[in-house]
mmCIF file of C-alpha atoms in Angstrom:
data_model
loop_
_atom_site.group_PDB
_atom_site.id
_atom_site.type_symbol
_atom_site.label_atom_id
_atom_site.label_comp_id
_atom_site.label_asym_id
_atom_site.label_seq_id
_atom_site.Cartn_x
_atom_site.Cartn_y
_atom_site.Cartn_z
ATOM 1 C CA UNK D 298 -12.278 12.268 49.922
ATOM 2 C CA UNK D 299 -14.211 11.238 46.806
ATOM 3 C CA UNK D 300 -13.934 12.176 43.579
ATOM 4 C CA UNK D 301 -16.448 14.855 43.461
ATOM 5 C CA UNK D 302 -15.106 16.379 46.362
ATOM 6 C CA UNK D 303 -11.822 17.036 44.419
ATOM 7 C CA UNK D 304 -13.006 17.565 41.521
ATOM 8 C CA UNK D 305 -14.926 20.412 43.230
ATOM 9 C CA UNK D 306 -11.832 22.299 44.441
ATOM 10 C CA UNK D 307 -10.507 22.622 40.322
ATOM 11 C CA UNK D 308 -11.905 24.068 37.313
ATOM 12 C CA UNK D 309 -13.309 23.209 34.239
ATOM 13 C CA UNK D 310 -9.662 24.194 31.940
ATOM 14 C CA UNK D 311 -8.249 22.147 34.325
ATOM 15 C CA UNK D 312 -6.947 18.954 32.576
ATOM 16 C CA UNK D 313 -7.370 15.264 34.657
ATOM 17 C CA UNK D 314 -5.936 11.938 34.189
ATOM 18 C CA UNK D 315 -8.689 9.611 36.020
ATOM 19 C CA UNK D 316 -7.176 5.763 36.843
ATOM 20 C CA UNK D 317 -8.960 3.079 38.044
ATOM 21 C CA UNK D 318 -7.082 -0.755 38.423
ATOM 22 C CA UNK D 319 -4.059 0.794 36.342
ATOM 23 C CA UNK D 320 -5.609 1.721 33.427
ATOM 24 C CA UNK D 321 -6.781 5.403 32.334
ATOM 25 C CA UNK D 322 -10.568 5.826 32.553
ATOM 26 C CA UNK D 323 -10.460 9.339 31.455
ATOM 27 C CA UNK D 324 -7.724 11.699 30.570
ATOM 28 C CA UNK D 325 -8.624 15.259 29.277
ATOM 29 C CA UNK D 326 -10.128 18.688 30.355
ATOM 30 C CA UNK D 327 -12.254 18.623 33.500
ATOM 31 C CA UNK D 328 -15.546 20.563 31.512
ATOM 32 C CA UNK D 329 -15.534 18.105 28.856
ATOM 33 C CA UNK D 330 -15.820 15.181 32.069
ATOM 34 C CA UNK D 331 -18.103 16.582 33.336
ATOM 35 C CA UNK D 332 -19.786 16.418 30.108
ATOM 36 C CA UNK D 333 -19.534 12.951 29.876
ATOM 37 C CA UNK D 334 -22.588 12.333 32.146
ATOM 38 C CA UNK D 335 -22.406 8.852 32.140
ATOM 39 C CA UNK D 336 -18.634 7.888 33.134
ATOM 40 C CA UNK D 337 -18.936 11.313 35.366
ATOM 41 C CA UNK D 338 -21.879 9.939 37.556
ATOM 42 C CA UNK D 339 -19.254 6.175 37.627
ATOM 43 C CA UNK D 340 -16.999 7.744 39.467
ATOM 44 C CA UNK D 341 -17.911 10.923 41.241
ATOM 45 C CA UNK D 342 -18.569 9.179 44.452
ATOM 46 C CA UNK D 343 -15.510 6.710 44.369
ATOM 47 C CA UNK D 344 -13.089 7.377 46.967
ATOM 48 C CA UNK D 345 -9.231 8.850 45.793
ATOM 49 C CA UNK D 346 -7.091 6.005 46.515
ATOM 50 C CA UNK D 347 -3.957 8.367 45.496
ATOM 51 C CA UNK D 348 -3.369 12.018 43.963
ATOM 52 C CA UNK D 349 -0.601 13.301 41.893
ATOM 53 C CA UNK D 350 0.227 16.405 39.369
ATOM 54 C CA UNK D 351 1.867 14.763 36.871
ATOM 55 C CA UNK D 352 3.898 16.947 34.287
ATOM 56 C CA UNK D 353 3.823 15.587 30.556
ATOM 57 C CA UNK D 354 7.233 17.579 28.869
ATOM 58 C CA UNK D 355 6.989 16.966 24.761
ATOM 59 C CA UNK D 356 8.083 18.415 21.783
ATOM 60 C CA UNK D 357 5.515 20.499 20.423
ATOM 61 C CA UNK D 358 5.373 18.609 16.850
ATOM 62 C CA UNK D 359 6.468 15.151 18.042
ATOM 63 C CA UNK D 360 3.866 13.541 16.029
ATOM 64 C CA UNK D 361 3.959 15.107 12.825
ATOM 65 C CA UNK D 362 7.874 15.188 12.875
ATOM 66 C CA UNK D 363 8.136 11.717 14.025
ATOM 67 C CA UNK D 364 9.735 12.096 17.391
ATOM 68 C CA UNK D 365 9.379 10.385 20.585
ATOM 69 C CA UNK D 366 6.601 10.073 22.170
ATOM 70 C CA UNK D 367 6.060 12.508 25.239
ATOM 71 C CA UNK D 368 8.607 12.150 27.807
ATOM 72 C CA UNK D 369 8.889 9.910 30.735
ATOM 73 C CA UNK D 370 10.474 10.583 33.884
ATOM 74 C CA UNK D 371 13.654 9.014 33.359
ATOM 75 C CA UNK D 372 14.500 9.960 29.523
ATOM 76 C CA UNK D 373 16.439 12.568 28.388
ATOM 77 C CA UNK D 374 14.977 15.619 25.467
ATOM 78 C CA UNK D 375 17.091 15.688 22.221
ATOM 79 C CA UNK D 376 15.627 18.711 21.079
ATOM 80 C CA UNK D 377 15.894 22.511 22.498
ATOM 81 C CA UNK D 378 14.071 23.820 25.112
ATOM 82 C CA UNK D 379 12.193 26.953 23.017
ATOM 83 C CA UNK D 380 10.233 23.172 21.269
ATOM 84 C CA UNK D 381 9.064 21.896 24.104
ATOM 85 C CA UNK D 382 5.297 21.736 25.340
ATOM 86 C CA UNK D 383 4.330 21.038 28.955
ATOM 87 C CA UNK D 384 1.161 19.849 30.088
ATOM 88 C CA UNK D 385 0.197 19.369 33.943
ATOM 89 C CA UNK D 386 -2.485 16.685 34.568
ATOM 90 C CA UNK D 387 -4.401 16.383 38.437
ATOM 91 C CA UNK D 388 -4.048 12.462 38.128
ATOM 92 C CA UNK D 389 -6.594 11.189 40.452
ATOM 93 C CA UNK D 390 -6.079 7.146 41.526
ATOM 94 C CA UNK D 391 -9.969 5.336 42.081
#
């Protein structure tokens, strides 16, 4: 499957994390990507090495309240539940 080919079966509101060699090439909504003619036309006929949907869990003010940053895997909230912001991301590995 290439990229187009996936990103074919989402839409636009859709937000995706796109990684080539470990390092994010884009990460965002999929209509602004498209947008993006350039890096779009990079990548849309790449083949997807690897596919996830990868929950980011963060407080919804963790910047402006100086908080940690969002939340990996393997750390624990300090902060209620009702704060908390979730975000799901189509990662897509080129």
């Amino acid at each position: 499957m290439t990229v187009g080919d996936f990103l074919a079966t989402i839409t636009n509101p859709d937000r995706v994390r796109i990684v080539q060699q470990d390092k994010d090439i884009f990460v965002g909504f999929l209509g602004v990507f498209v947008l993006e003619a350039d890096l779009f036309d990079s990548v849309v006929d790449e083949k997807v090495i690897k596919f996830q949907a990868v929950p980011e869990i963060r407080h919804r003010r963790w910047k402006e309240l100086n908080l940690m940053r969002p939340l990996e895997p393997d750390e624990t909230p300090d902060y209620c539940f009702s704060d908390l912001e979730m975000k799901l991301y189509y990662t897509i590995y080129i």
